[in-house]
Structure formats: structure tokens, C-alpha cells
Amino acid sequence: MIRCLAIDDEPLALQQIAAYIGKVPFLELAAQCQSALEAQQFLQQDTVDAIFCDINMPDLNGMDFIKTLTAPPLVVFTTAYAEYAVEGFKVNAVDYLLKPFGLQDFQRAANRLAERLELRSESSQLEDDTIFLKTEYRIVKVSISDIRYVEAMSEYLKVYLESEPKPIITLLSMKKMEERLPSYFMRIHRSYIINLTKIQEVNKNRVIMDSDTYLPIGDMYKDSFQQYLDTKFLGK
């Protein structure tokens, strides 16, 4: 979920933004404020992923308010004044909604927020894309994105890599490995964690990683795996 802060000095406009946030499944309304000063107080106590912010407000306008934030969340500006558009993009706004706007325009801005957050997440993961595994008498550096899947066998793990024909065998628990791997990995069985980007096919209760690798989907993990598939599935 993307936690959002709505800011507008006009009560009806604020109600509309709050209502639109409620209609988008991946958005969550954290708070609504009728001034930038009120929003400043809120952000001193809490954090959000995104802000829907009016520009022309008394005391402190929305543009200047965003400039005061040392690490601003993603921003979508909402205003009745088209002349603010260029300045809005100078502060790296994700989108600019010109009042009056409808749900379709709002949905477009919400989708852009989701895309920008996903890019941030992927960038963060790439920056921290290595782990070290102890195997036999060596400590091996492994690129996380190179991992195809992980198989548990008693107290040991087999870590299968894209770049190596043989797995790395290391003394480690599945729980520890699961905690360390990023969100594009998923546990599909008590004995298997897979890299979701490496899946070739899903056939009934099996995930096919390649022509020789068919991994079972455990009953405990079917629902979460199906939810993942639903987010990626195109078709009827």
C-alpha cells in the first residue's frame, strides 16, 4: 500500500481527493490537512510515501512547503492554476492535476506514483545486491539477482545460481535466507524459495524454472503465490 497525505485548504476539494484515494486499491489515506503548516506538524510525527498537495494555499503555499522538506515523499500537485505546472516539475513532481479533475486523471497519477516507487525499490535492491555465503572452507560472494532458487535439506541450503552449474551448499536456515532476500523472491514450499523473475511457467501445482527443474507449490503457500500471479496475469 502507498500511504498518502492529502493537503488542500478547500474542504470540498480535500474531500474529493480523500474519496479518490479510497477508490484506488493500492492507495491508503494516512491523513488529510487543510494547510501546509498542519501537514508539517503531521510529518514531524509520521511518514508517508506520497503527498497530494494543492499549491495556492494561505500562509505557506504547496510549492514552498515541498521545498522545505529535506527528504520529501513523492508529490502530485493539485491546483486550478496551469501556470504552476513548469515549476511543479522543477521540484520533481510525479504528476500535476489541474482542477477540476476526475477519477480517471487521478488514477493516472496514482499509477505513476506506483511506477516511481517500484523503480525506487528496484534501484535500492540493486545497490545492495550481494550476500556472502560460507561453503566448505570458503566464503563466497553471491549476487542476489543471480540466485534462481533455494532448496532446503535438513540444516543446509542449496543455493542454485544462474551463472554456476552446481549449487552452493551452505549451513543456514530457510528463515534466515528468507529474511535476507528482497521482495522478488517468494517461498512456495517449506523446502523452496524461488526468484520470481526466473519463472518460465506455472503448471497446476508446480513452478517450472527450466526444462529440468519442476518445483512443487506447498499447500501453505498456494494463496500467497496465487495473489502474486493475479497481479501479473493478463487475460480473462
PDB file of N, CA, C and O in Angstrom, residues 150-152 174 178 186-194 205 207 215-222 224-225:
ATOM      1  N   VAL A 150      16.312 -21.504  -4.025  1.00  0.00           N
ATOM      2  CA  VAL A 150      16.997 -22.049  -2.847  1.00  0.00           C
ATOM      3  C   VAL A 150      16.235 -23.287  -2.394  1.00  0.00           C
ATOM      4  O   VAL A 150      15.004 -23.270  -2.298  1.00  0.00           O
ATOM      5  N   GLU A 151      16.982 -24.344  -2.108  1.00  0.00           N
ATOM      6  CA  GLU A 151      16.372 -25.603  -1.665  1.00  0.00           C
ATOM      7  C   GLU A 151      16.892 -25.962  -0.272  1.00  0.00           C
ATOM      8  O   GLU A 151      18.094 -25.918  -0.015  1.00  0.00           O
ATOM      9  N   ALA A 152      15.967 -26.288   0.623  1.00  0.00           N
ATOM     10  CA  ALA A 152      16.359 -26.693   1.980  1.00  0.00           C
ATOM     11  C   ALA A 152      16.566 -28.191   2.033  1.00  0.00           C
ATOM     12  O   ALA A 152      15.812 -28.965   1.447  1.00  0.00           O
ATOM     13  N   MET A 174      16.307 -21.735   6.373  1.00  0.00           N
ATOM     14  CA  MET A 174      15.442 -21.102   5.376  1.00  0.00           C
ATOM     15  C   MET A 174      14.929 -19.759   5.887  1.00  0.00           C
ATOM     16  O   MET A 174      14.786 -18.801   5.134  1.00  0.00           O
ATOM     17  N   GLU A 178      15.269 -16.363   3.910  1.00  0.00           N
ATOM     18  CA  GLU A 178      14.039 -15.680   3.509  1.00  0.00           C
ATOM     19  C   GLU A 178      14.028 -14.236   3.985  1.00  0.00           C
ATOM     20  O   GLU A 178      13.586 -13.329   3.278  1.00  0.00           O
ATOM     21  N   MET A 186      10.132 -15.454  -3.347  1.00  0.00           N
ATOM     22  CA  MET A 186       8.967 -15.922  -2.608  1.00  0.00           C
ATOM     23  C   MET A 186       9.137 -17.377  -2.219  1.00  0.00           C
ATOM     24  O   MET A 186       9.632 -18.191  -3.008  1.00  0.00           O
ATOM     25  N   ARG A 187       8.709 -17.694  -1.016  1.00  0.00           N
ATOM     26  CA  ARG A 187       8.714 -19.081  -0.577  1.00  0.00           C
ATOM     27  C   ARG A 187       7.452 -19.751  -1.106  1.00  0.00           C
ATOM     28  O   ARG A 187       6.336 -19.282  -0.849  1.00  0.00           O
ATOM     29  N   ILE A 188       7.604 -20.845  -1.850  1.00  0.00           N
ATOM     30  CA  ILE A 188       6.446 -21.530  -2.429  1.00  0.00           C
ATOM     31  C   ILE A 188       6.230 -22.914  -1.811  1.00  0.00           C
ATOM     32  O   ILE A 188       5.256 -23.590  -2.149  1.00  0.00           O
ATOM     33  N   HIS A 189       7.149 -23.294  -0.925  1.00  0.00           N
ATOM     34  CA  HIS A 189       7.108 -24.632  -0.320  1.00  0.00           C
ATOM     35  C   HIS A 189       8.011 -24.589   0.896  1.00  0.00           C
ATOM     36  O   HIS A 189       8.905 -23.739   0.984  1.00  0.00           O
ATOM     37  N   ARG A 190       7.791 -25.481   1.844  1.00  0.00           N
ATOM     38  CA  ARG A 190       8.672 -25.479   3.014  1.00  0.00           C
ATOM     39  C   ARG A 190      10.125 -25.695   2.630  1.00  0.00           C
ATOM     40  O   ARG A 190      11.044 -25.308   3.352  1.00  0.00           O
ATOM     41  N   SER A 191      10.357 -26.260   1.440  1.00  0.00           N
ATOM     42  CA  SER A 191      11.728 -26.564   1.009  1.00  0.00           C
ATOM     43  C   SER A 191      12.245 -25.673  -0.113  1.00  0.00           C
ATOM     44  O   SER A 191      13.387 -25.839  -0.535  1.00  0.00           O
ATOM     45  N   TYR A 192      11.418 -24.712  -0.605  1.00  0.00           N
ATOM     46  CA  TYR A 192      11.863 -23.939  -1.759  1.00  0.00           C
ATOM     47  C   TYR A 192      11.521 -22.447  -1.645  1.00  0.00           C
ATOM     48  O   TYR A 192      10.396 -22.082  -1.306  1.00  0.00           O
ATOM     49  N   ILE A 193      12.516 -21.627  -1.951  1.00  0.00           N
ATOM     50  CA  ILE A 193      12.329 -20.199  -2.194  1.00  0.00           C
ATOM     51  C   ILE A 193      12.762 -19.953  -3.632  1.00  0.00           C
ATOM     52  O   ILE A 193      13.834 -20.402  -4.049  1.00  0.00           O
ATOM     53  N   ILE A 194      11.933 -19.239  -4.388  1.00  0.00           N
ATOM     54  CA  ILE A 194      12.267 -19.022  -5.799  1.00  0.00           C
ATOM     55  C   ILE A 194      12.431 -17.534  -6.104  1.00  0.00           C
ATOM     56  O   ILE A 194      11.850 -16.677  -5.450  1.00  0.00           O
ATOM     57  N   ASN A 205       0.176 -27.388  -9.910  1.00  0.00           N
ATOM     58  CA  ASN A 205       0.791 -27.127  -8.609  1.00  0.00           C
ATOM     59  C   ASN A 205       2.316 -27.151  -8.671  1.00  0.00           C
ATOM     60  O   ASN A 205       2.977 -27.474  -7.686  1.00  0.00           O
ATOM     61  N   VAL A 207       5.939 -25.047 -10.239  1.00  0.00           N
ATOM     62  CA  VAL A 207       6.599 -23.917 -10.886  1.00  0.00           C
ATOM     63  C   VAL A 207       7.752 -24.479 -11.707  1.00  0.00           C
ATOM     64  O   VAL A 207       8.589 -25.225 -11.193  1.00  0.00           O
ATOM     65  N   LEU A 215       9.359 -27.373  -9.545  1.00  0.00           N
ATOM     66  CA  LEU A 215       9.305 -27.220  -8.096  1.00  0.00           C
ATOM     67  C   LEU A 215       7.847 -27.218  -7.619  1.00  0.00           C
ATOM     68  O   LEU A 215       7.010 -26.517  -8.186  1.00  0.00           O
ATOM     69  N   PRO A 216       7.541 -27.980  -6.568  1.00  0.00           N
ATOM     70  CA  PRO A 216       6.160 -28.061  -6.086  1.00  0.00           C
ATOM     71  C   PRO A 216       5.746 -26.804  -5.321  1.00  0.00           C
ATOM     72  O   PRO A 216       6.572 -26.141  -4.696  1.00  0.00           O
ATOM     73  N   ILE A 217       4.453 -26.489  -5.386  1.00  0.00           N
ATOM     74  CA  ILE A 217       3.883 -25.394  -4.596  1.00  0.00           C
ATOM     75  C   ILE A 217       3.177 -26.017  -3.398  1.00  0.00           C
ATOM     76  O   ILE A 217       2.231 -26.784  -3.553  1.00  0.00           O
ATOM     77  N   GLY A 218       3.636 -25.718  -2.199  1.00  0.00           N
ATOM     78  CA  GLY A 218       3.059 -26.296  -0.992  1.00  0.00           C
ATOM     79  C   GLY A 218       1.693 -25.699  -0.668  1.00  0.00           C
ATOM     80  O   GLY A 218       1.396 -24.558  -1.003  1.00  0.00           O
ATOM     81  N   ASP A 219       0.860 -26.476  -0.006  1.00  0.00           N
ATOM     82  CA  ASP A 219      -0.499 -26.033   0.330  1.00  0.00           C
ATOM     83  C   ASP A 219      -0.496 -24.738   1.135  1.00  0.00           C
ATOM     84  O   ASP A 219      -1.356 -23.873   0.935  1.00  0.00           O
ATOM     85  N   MET A 220       0.469 -24.584   2.054  1.00  0.00           N
ATOM     86  CA  MET A 220       0.524 -23.385   2.893  1.00  0.00           C
ATOM     87  C   MET A 220       0.837 -22.123   2.098  1.00  0.00           C
ATOM     88  O   MET A 220       0.559 -21.010   2.539  1.00  0.00           O
ATOM     89  N   TYR A 221       1.416 -22.304   0.916  1.00  0.00           N
ATOM     90  CA  TYR A 221       1.916 -21.151   0.163  1.00  0.00           C
ATOM     91  C   TYR A 221       1.105 -20.868  -1.104  1.00  0.00           C
ATOM     92  O   TYR A 221       1.402 -19.921  -1.833  1.00  0.00           O
ATOM     93  N   LYS A 222       0.066 -21.682  -1.365  1.00  0.00           N
ATOM     94  CA  LYS A 222      -0.703 -21.537  -2.600  1.00  0.00           C
ATOM     95  C   LYS A 222      -1.380 -20.178  -2.710  1.00  0.00           C
ATOM     96  O   LYS A 222      -1.359 -19.536  -3.753  1.00  0.00           O
ATOM     97  N   SER A 224      -0.741 -17.178  -1.274  1.00  0.00           N
ATOM     98  CA  SER A 224       0.147 -16.027  -1.490  1.00  0.00           C
ATOM     99  C   SER A 224       0.751 -16.061  -2.891  1.00  0.00           C
ATOM    100  O   SER A 224       0.906 -15.009  -3.532  1.00  0.00           O
ATOM    101  N   PHE A 225       1.063 -17.268  -3.383  1.00  0.00           N
ATOM    102  CA  PHE A 225       1.624 -17.366  -4.730  1.00  0.00           C
ATOM    103  C   PHE A 225       0.564 -16.997  -5.770  1.00  0.00           C
ATOM    104  O   PHE A 225       0.860 -16.291  -6.741  1.00  0.00           O
TER     105      PHE A 225
END
